[in-house]
PDB file of C-alpha atoms in Angstrom:
ATOM      1  CA  MET P  14       0.009  -0.048  -0.048  1.00  0.00           C
ATOM      2  CA  VAL P  15       2.849   2.394   0.813  1.00  0.00           C
ATOM      3  CA  PRO P  16       4.421   2.117  -2.690  1.00  0.00           C
ATOM      4  CA  MET P  17       0.986   3.145  -4.182  1.00  0.00           C
ATOM      5  CA  LEU P  18       0.933   6.109  -1.834  1.00  0.00           C
ATOM      6  CA  HIS P  19       4.408   7.121  -3.144  1.00  0.00           C
ATOM      7  CA  LEU P  20       3.159   7.023  -6.699  1.00  0.00           C
ATOM      8  CA  LYS P  21       0.145   9.134  -5.754  1.00  0.00           C
ATOM      9  CA  LEU P  22       2.352  11.627  -3.814  1.00  0.00           C
ATOM     10  CA  ALA P  23       4.861  11.686  -6.595  1.00  0.00           C
ATOM     11  CA  ALA P  24       2.060  12.487  -9.149  1.00  0.00           C
ATOM     12  CA  ALA P  25       0.822  15.231  -6.843  1.00  0.00           C
ATOM     13  CA  ILE P  26       4.216  16.799  -6.421  1.00  0.00           C
ATOM     14  CA  ALA P  27       4.872  16.591 -10.100  1.00  0.00           C
ATOM     15  CA  LEU P  28       1.588  18.311 -10.681  1.00  0.00           C
ATOM     16  CA  ILE P  29       2.367  21.072  -8.253  1.00  0.00           C
ATOM     17  CA  CYS P  30       5.894  21.472  -9.645  1.00  0.00           C
ATOM     18  CA  SER P  31       4.454  21.825 -13.172  1.00  0.00           C
ATOM     19  CA  LEU P  32       2.108  24.577 -11.985  1.00  0.00           C
ATOM     20  CA  ALA P  33       4.630  27.261 -11.437  1.00  0.00           C
ATOM     21  CA  LEU P  34       2.972  30.668 -11.459  1.00  0.00           C
ATOM     22  CA  PRO P  35       3.066  32.378 -14.888  1.00  0.00           C
ATOM     23  CA  ALA P  36       4.660  35.390 -16.270  1.00  0.00           C
ATOM     24  CA  SER P  37       4.564  33.572 -19.642  1.00  0.00           C
ATOM     25  CA  ALA P  38       2.691  30.303 -19.532  1.00  0.00           C
ATOM     26  CA  ASP P  39       4.468  28.665 -22.434  1.00  0.00           C
ATOM     27  CA  ARG P  40       7.783  28.820 -20.524  1.00  0.00           C
ATOM     28  CA  LEU P  41       6.399  27.744 -17.175  1.00  0.00           C
ATOM     29  CA  PHE P  42       4.151  24.777 -17.863  1.00  0.00           C
ATOM     30  CA  ALA P  43       6.412  21.775 -18.252  1.00  0.00           C
ATOM     31  CA  LYS P  44       4.767  18.832 -19.853  1.00  0.00           C
ATOM     32  CA  PRO P  45       3.957  16.016 -17.315  1.00  0.00           C
ATOM     33  CA  SER P  46       7.053  13.994 -16.843  1.00  0.00           C
ATOM     34  CA  ASN P  47       7.507  10.288 -16.429  1.00  0.00           C
ATOM     35  CA  ALA P  48      10.792  10.936 -14.605  1.00  0.00           C
ATOM     36  CA  PRO P  49      11.025   9.669 -11.082  1.00  0.00           C
ATOM     37  CA  VAL P  50      10.101  11.756  -8.177  1.00  0.00           C
ATOM     38  CA  ASN P  51      12.561  11.544  -5.242  1.00  0.00           C
ATOM     39  CA  ILE P  52      11.421  12.418  -1.739  1.00  0.00           C
ATOM     40  CA  TYR P  53      13.893  12.872   1.050  1.00  0.00           C
ATOM     41  CA  ALA P  54      12.784  13.398   4.681  1.00  0.00           C
ATOM     42  CA  ASP P  55      13.839  12.654   8.291  1.00  0.00           C
ATOM     43  CA  GLN P  56      10.491  10.855   8.817  1.00  0.00           C
ATOM     44  CA  MET P  57       7.549   9.553   6.852  1.00  0.00           C
ATOM     45  CA  SER P  58       4.144   8.352   8.025  1.00  0.00           C
ATOM     46  CA  TYR P  59       1.045   7.164   6.212  1.00  0.00           C
ATOM     47  CA  ASN P  60      -2.358   6.535   7.566  1.00  0.00           C
ATOM     48  CA  ILE P  61      -4.126   4.007   5.365  1.00  0.00           C
ATOM     49  CA  LYS P  62      -7.565   4.837   6.757  1.00  0.00           C
ATOM     50  CA  THR P  63      -7.412   8.547   6.248  1.00  0.00           C
ATOM     51  CA  GLY P  64      -5.169   8.615   3.139  1.00  0.00           C
ATOM     52  CA  ILE P  65      -2.932  11.142   4.735  1.00  0.00           C
ATOM     53  CA  SER P  66       0.798  10.962   4.444  1.00  0.00           C
ATOM     54  CA  GLU P  67       3.372  13.190   6.153  1.00  0.00           C
ATOM     55  CA  TYR P  68       6.954  13.792   5.380  1.00  0.00           C
ATOM     56  CA  ILE P  69       8.717  15.690   8.176  1.00  0.00           C
ATOM     57  CA  GLY P  70      12.155  17.153   8.647  1.00  0.00           C
ATOM     58  CA  ASN P  71      14.324  18.670   5.925  1.00  0.00           C
ATOM     59  CA  VAL P  72      11.866  17.524   3.214  1.00  0.00           C
ATOM     60  CA  ARG P  73      13.263  17.715  -0.298  1.00  0.00           C
ATOM     61  CA  VAL P  74      11.320  16.677  -3.371  1.00  0.00           C
ATOM     62  CA  THR P  75      12.927  16.530  -6.786  1.00  0.00           C
ATOM     63  CA  GLN P  76      11.926  15.686 -10.321  1.00  0.00           C
ATOM     64  CA  GLU P  77      14.225  16.539 -13.204  1.00  0.00           C
ATOM     65  CA  LYS P  78      14.753  20.301 -13.052  1.00  0.00           C
ATOM     66  CA  ILE P  79      12.288  20.848 -10.249  1.00  0.00           C
ATOM     67  CA  GLU P  80      12.947  21.091  -6.518  1.00  0.00           C
ATOM     68  CA  LEU P  81      10.600  21.637  -3.649  1.00  0.00           C
ATOM     69  CA  THR P  82      11.873  21.982  -0.101  1.00  0.00           C
ATOM     70  CA  GLY P  83      10.157  22.475   3.304  1.00  0.00           C
ATOM     71  CA  ASP P  84      10.004  21.390   6.775  1.00  0.00           C
ATOM     72  CA  LYS P  85       6.892  19.324   6.277  1.00  0.00           C
ATOM     73  CA  VAL P  86       4.819  17.955   3.366  1.00  0.00           C
ATOM     74  CA  VAL P  87       1.350  16.571   4.034  1.00  0.00           C
ATOM     75  CA  ALA P  88      -0.627  14.868   1.144  1.00  0.00           C
ATOM     76  CA  ASN P  89      -4.306  14.030   1.522  1.00  0.00           C
ATOM     77  CA  THR P  90      -5.799  11.404  -0.865  1.00  0.00           C
ATOM     78  CA  ASN P  91      -9.285  10.110  -1.060  1.00  0.00           C
ATOM     79  CA  GLU P  92     -10.478   7.210  -3.165  1.00  0.00           C
ATOM     80  CA  ASN P  93      -7.128   7.087  -5.052  1.00  0.00           C
ATOM     81  CA  SER P  94      -7.216  10.784  -6.018  1.00  0.00           C
ATOM     82  CA  LEU P  95      -5.318  13.682  -4.580  1.00  0.00           C
ATOM     83  CA  LYS P  96      -7.299  16.148  -2.589  1.00  0.00           C
ATOM     84  CA  THR P  97      -4.673  18.471  -1.076  1.00  0.00           C
ATOM     85  CA  ILE P  98      -0.932  18.793  -0.707  1.00  0.00           C
ATOM     86  CA  LYS P  99       0.545  21.257   1.777  1.00  0.00           C
ATOM     87  CA  VAL P 100       4.237  22.210   2.216  1.00  0.00           C
ATOM     88  CA  THR P 101       5.296  24.251   5.224  1.00  0.00           C
ATOM     89  CA  GLY P 102       8.621  25.740   6.013  1.00  0.00           C
ATOM     90  CA  ALA P 103      10.623  28.676   7.099  1.00  0.00           C
ATOM     91  CA  PRO P 104      10.267  29.151   4.147  1.00  0.00           C
ATOM     92  CA  ALA P 105       9.014  26.427   1.871  1.00  0.00           C
ATOM     93  CA  ILE P 106      10.693  26.819  -1.468  1.00  0.00           C
ATOM     94  CA  TYR P 107       9.901  25.896  -5.098  1.00  0.00           C
ATOM     95  CA  ARG P 108      12.483  26.177  -7.857  1.00  0.00           C
ATOM     96  CA  GLN P 109      12.237  25.097 -11.450  1.00  0.00           C
ATOM     97  CA  GLN P 110      14.553  25.550 -14.270  1.00  0.00           C
ATOM     98  CA  ALA P 111      12.786  26.743 -17.422  1.00  0.00           C
ATOM     99  CA  GLU P 112      13.636  25.526 -20.813  1.00  0.00           C
ATOM    100  CA  ASP P 113      15.722  28.666 -21.569  1.00  0.00           C
ATOM    101  CA  GLY P 114      17.854  28.054 -18.500  1.00  0.00           C
ATOM    102  CA  SER P 115      16.349  30.730 -16.325  1.00  0.00           C
ATOM    103  CA  PHE P 116      14.742  29.902 -12.989  1.00  0.00           C
ATOM    104  CA  ILE P 117      11.270  30.173 -11.554  1.00  0.00           C
ATOM    105  CA  ASN P 118      11.439  30.583  -7.854  1.00  0.00           C
ATOM    106  CA  ALA P 119       8.566  30.813  -5.284  1.00  0.00           C
ATOM    107  CA  LYS P 120       8.764  30.898  -1.531  1.00  0.00           C
ATOM    108  CA  SER P 121       6.284  31.272   1.297  1.00  0.00           C
ATOM    109  CA  GLU P 122       5.779  29.814   4.711  1.00  0.00           C
ATOM    110  CA  VAL P 123       2.852  27.743   3.404  1.00  0.00           C
ATOM    111  CA  MET P 124       2.219  26.398  -0.078  1.00  0.00           C
ATOM    112  CA  GLU P 125      -1.028  24.397  -0.692  1.00  0.00           C
ATOM    113  CA  TYR P 126      -2.452  22.768  -3.739  1.00  0.00           C
ATOM    114  CA  LEU P 127      -6.312  22.299  -3.597  1.00  0.00           C
ATOM    115  CA  ALA P 128      -6.994  19.738  -6.296  1.00  0.00           C
ATOM    116  CA  ASP P 129     -10.844  20.098  -6.356  1.00  0.00           C
ATOM    117  CA  GLU P 130     -10.504  23.820  -6.839  1.00  0.00           C
ATOM    118  CA  ASN P 131      -7.476  23.684  -9.170  1.00  0.00           C
ATOM    119  CA  MET P 132      -5.744  26.300  -6.958  1.00  0.00           C
ATOM    120  CA  LEU P 133      -2.199  26.744  -5.789  1.00  0.00           C
ATOM    121  CA  VAL P 134      -2.088  29.052  -2.769  1.00  0.00           C
ATOM    122  CA  LEU P 135       1.093  30.631  -1.341  1.00  0.00           C
ATOM    123  CA  THR P 136       0.584  32.316   2.025  1.00  0.00           C
ATOM    124  CA  ILE P 137       2.653  34.202   4.650  1.00  0.00           C
ATOM    125  CA  ASN P 138       5.594  36.133   3.122  1.00  0.00           C
ATOM    126  CA  ALA P 139       4.835  34.806  -0.394  1.00  0.00           C
ATOM    127  CA  ARG P 140       7.215  35.671  -3.124  1.00  0.00           C
ATOM    128  CA  LEU P 141       7.269  34.772  -6.842  1.00  0.00           C
ATOM    129  CA  GLU P 142      10.168  35.457  -9.225  1.00  0.00           C
ATOM    130  CA  GLN P 143      10.579  34.816 -12.881  1.00  0.00           C
ATOM    131  CA  ALA P 144      12.527  36.385 -15.602  1.00  0.00           C
ATOM    132  CA  GLY P 145      13.509  39.331 -13.360  1.00  0.00           C
ATOM    133  CA  HIS P 146       9.792  39.991 -12.358  1.00  0.00           C
ATOM    134  CA  VAL P 147       8.764  39.719  -8.742  1.00  0.00           C
ATOM    135  CA  VAL P 148       5.409  39.524  -6.976  1.00  0.00           C
ATOM    136  CA  GLU P 149       5.314  39.776  -3.191  1.00  0.00           C
ATOM    137  CA  SER P 150       2.268  39.552  -0.948  1.00  0.00           C
ATOM    138  CA  GLN P 151       1.112  37.784   2.115  1.00  0.00           C
ATOM    139  CA  ARG P 152      -1.080  35.696  -0.242  1.00  0.00           C
ATOM    140  CA  ILE P 153      -0.707  34.664  -3.864  1.00  0.00           C
ATOM    141  CA  VAL P 154      -3.342  32.436  -5.412  1.00  0.00           C
ATOM    142  CA  TYR P 155      -2.920  30.778  -8.825  1.00  0.00           C
ATOM    143  CA  ASP P 156      -5.887  29.209 -10.601  1.00  0.00           C
ATOM    144  CA  THR P 157      -4.370  26.412 -12.615  1.00  0.00           C
ATOM    145  CA  VAL P 158      -7.264  26.088 -15.008  1.00  0.00           C
ATOM    146  CA  LYS P 159      -7.894  29.767 -15.839  1.00  0.00           C
ATOM    147  CA  GLU P 160      -4.151  30.582 -15.595  1.00  0.00           C
ATOM    148  CA  VAL P 161      -4.983  33.565 -13.324  1.00  0.00           C
ATOM    149  CA  VAL P 162      -2.705  34.990 -10.566  1.00  0.00           C
ATOM    150  CA  ILE P 163      -4.272  36.942  -7.792  1.00  0.00           C
ATOM    151  CA  ALA P 164      -2.076  38.568  -5.099  1.00  0.00           C
ATOM    152  CA  GLY P 165      -2.985  40.262  -1.865  1.00  0.00           C
ATOM    153  CA  ASP P 166      -6.041  40.211   0.354  1.00  0.00           C
ATOM    154  CA  LYS P 167      -8.736  42.622   1.626  1.00  0.00           C
ATOM    155  CA  GLN P 168      -7.112  43.368   4.943  1.00  0.00           C
ATOM    156  CA  PRO P 169      -6.067  47.057   5.435  1.00  0.00           C
ATOM    157  CA  GLY P 170      -2.349  47.519   5.341  1.00  0.00           C
ATOM    158  CA  LYS P 171      -1.623  44.309   3.409  1.00  0.00           C
ATOM    159  CA  ARG P 172      -0.107  45.489   0.187  1.00  0.00           C
ATOM    160  CA  VAL P 173       1.169  43.744  -2.919  1.00  0.00           C
ATOM    161  CA  ASN P 174       4.590  44.653  -4.249  1.00  0.00           C
ATOM    162  CA  ILE P 175       5.199  43.980  -7.888  1.00  0.00           C
ATOM    163  CA  THR P 176       8.594  44.553  -9.627  1.00  0.00           C
ATOM    164  CA  ILE P 177       8.719  44.424 -13.444  1.00  0.00           C
ATOM    165  CA  THR P 178      12.170  44.380 -14.918  1.00  0.00           C
ATOM    166  CA  PRO P 179      12.554  45.709 -18.515  1.00  0.00           C
ATOM    167  CA  ASP P 180      13.777  43.218 -21.081  1.00  0.00           C
ATOM    168  CA  ASN P 181      16.870  45.179 -21.706  1.00  0.00           C
ATOM    169  CA  VAL P 182      18.112  44.759 -18.174  1.00  0.00           C
ATOM    170  CA  LYS P 183      20.228  41.706 -17.647  1.00  0.00           C
ATOM    171  CA  LYS P 184      18.559  39.076 -15.496  1.00  0.00           C
ATOM    172  CA  THR P 185      20.520  36.908 -13.109  1.00  0.00           C
ATOM    173  CA  ASP P 186      19.710  34.002 -10.806  1.00  0.00           C
TER     174      ASP P 186
END
């Protein structure tokens, strides 16, 4: 049963990793990969009855040019399908090398993928960088179907910071 869970979690992580937030969707959306997903952690537990698996302590998930790190990863499956996956850390970090060699970087204290809603949510000190462009907010939400990014929330004093770097300025990683 545990190997089946690893396949489900690997698919979930691959899905999250392929859902990097767009500045240009054709560069960001990697085709689904058949490459192995490697998960490293200090501990792992799986509850067969609830479908919840936890990876705790220096968690690192890799697949090809994608890396996801955090203190804890929790995956919730139900009837053989992914419901949610949550990565927490100080911070949780997502990094993907795009086809042109540049990097897509995201970090926040919490990253959560809600499968039923097709949403990737970055909360608490969220930051997204790609091609020299940066979005910072306490909350960044990405609708993976509509390909829409929404940053910020309605609380007073919570601002969104966006930096757009002109194409003629050299970008470094």
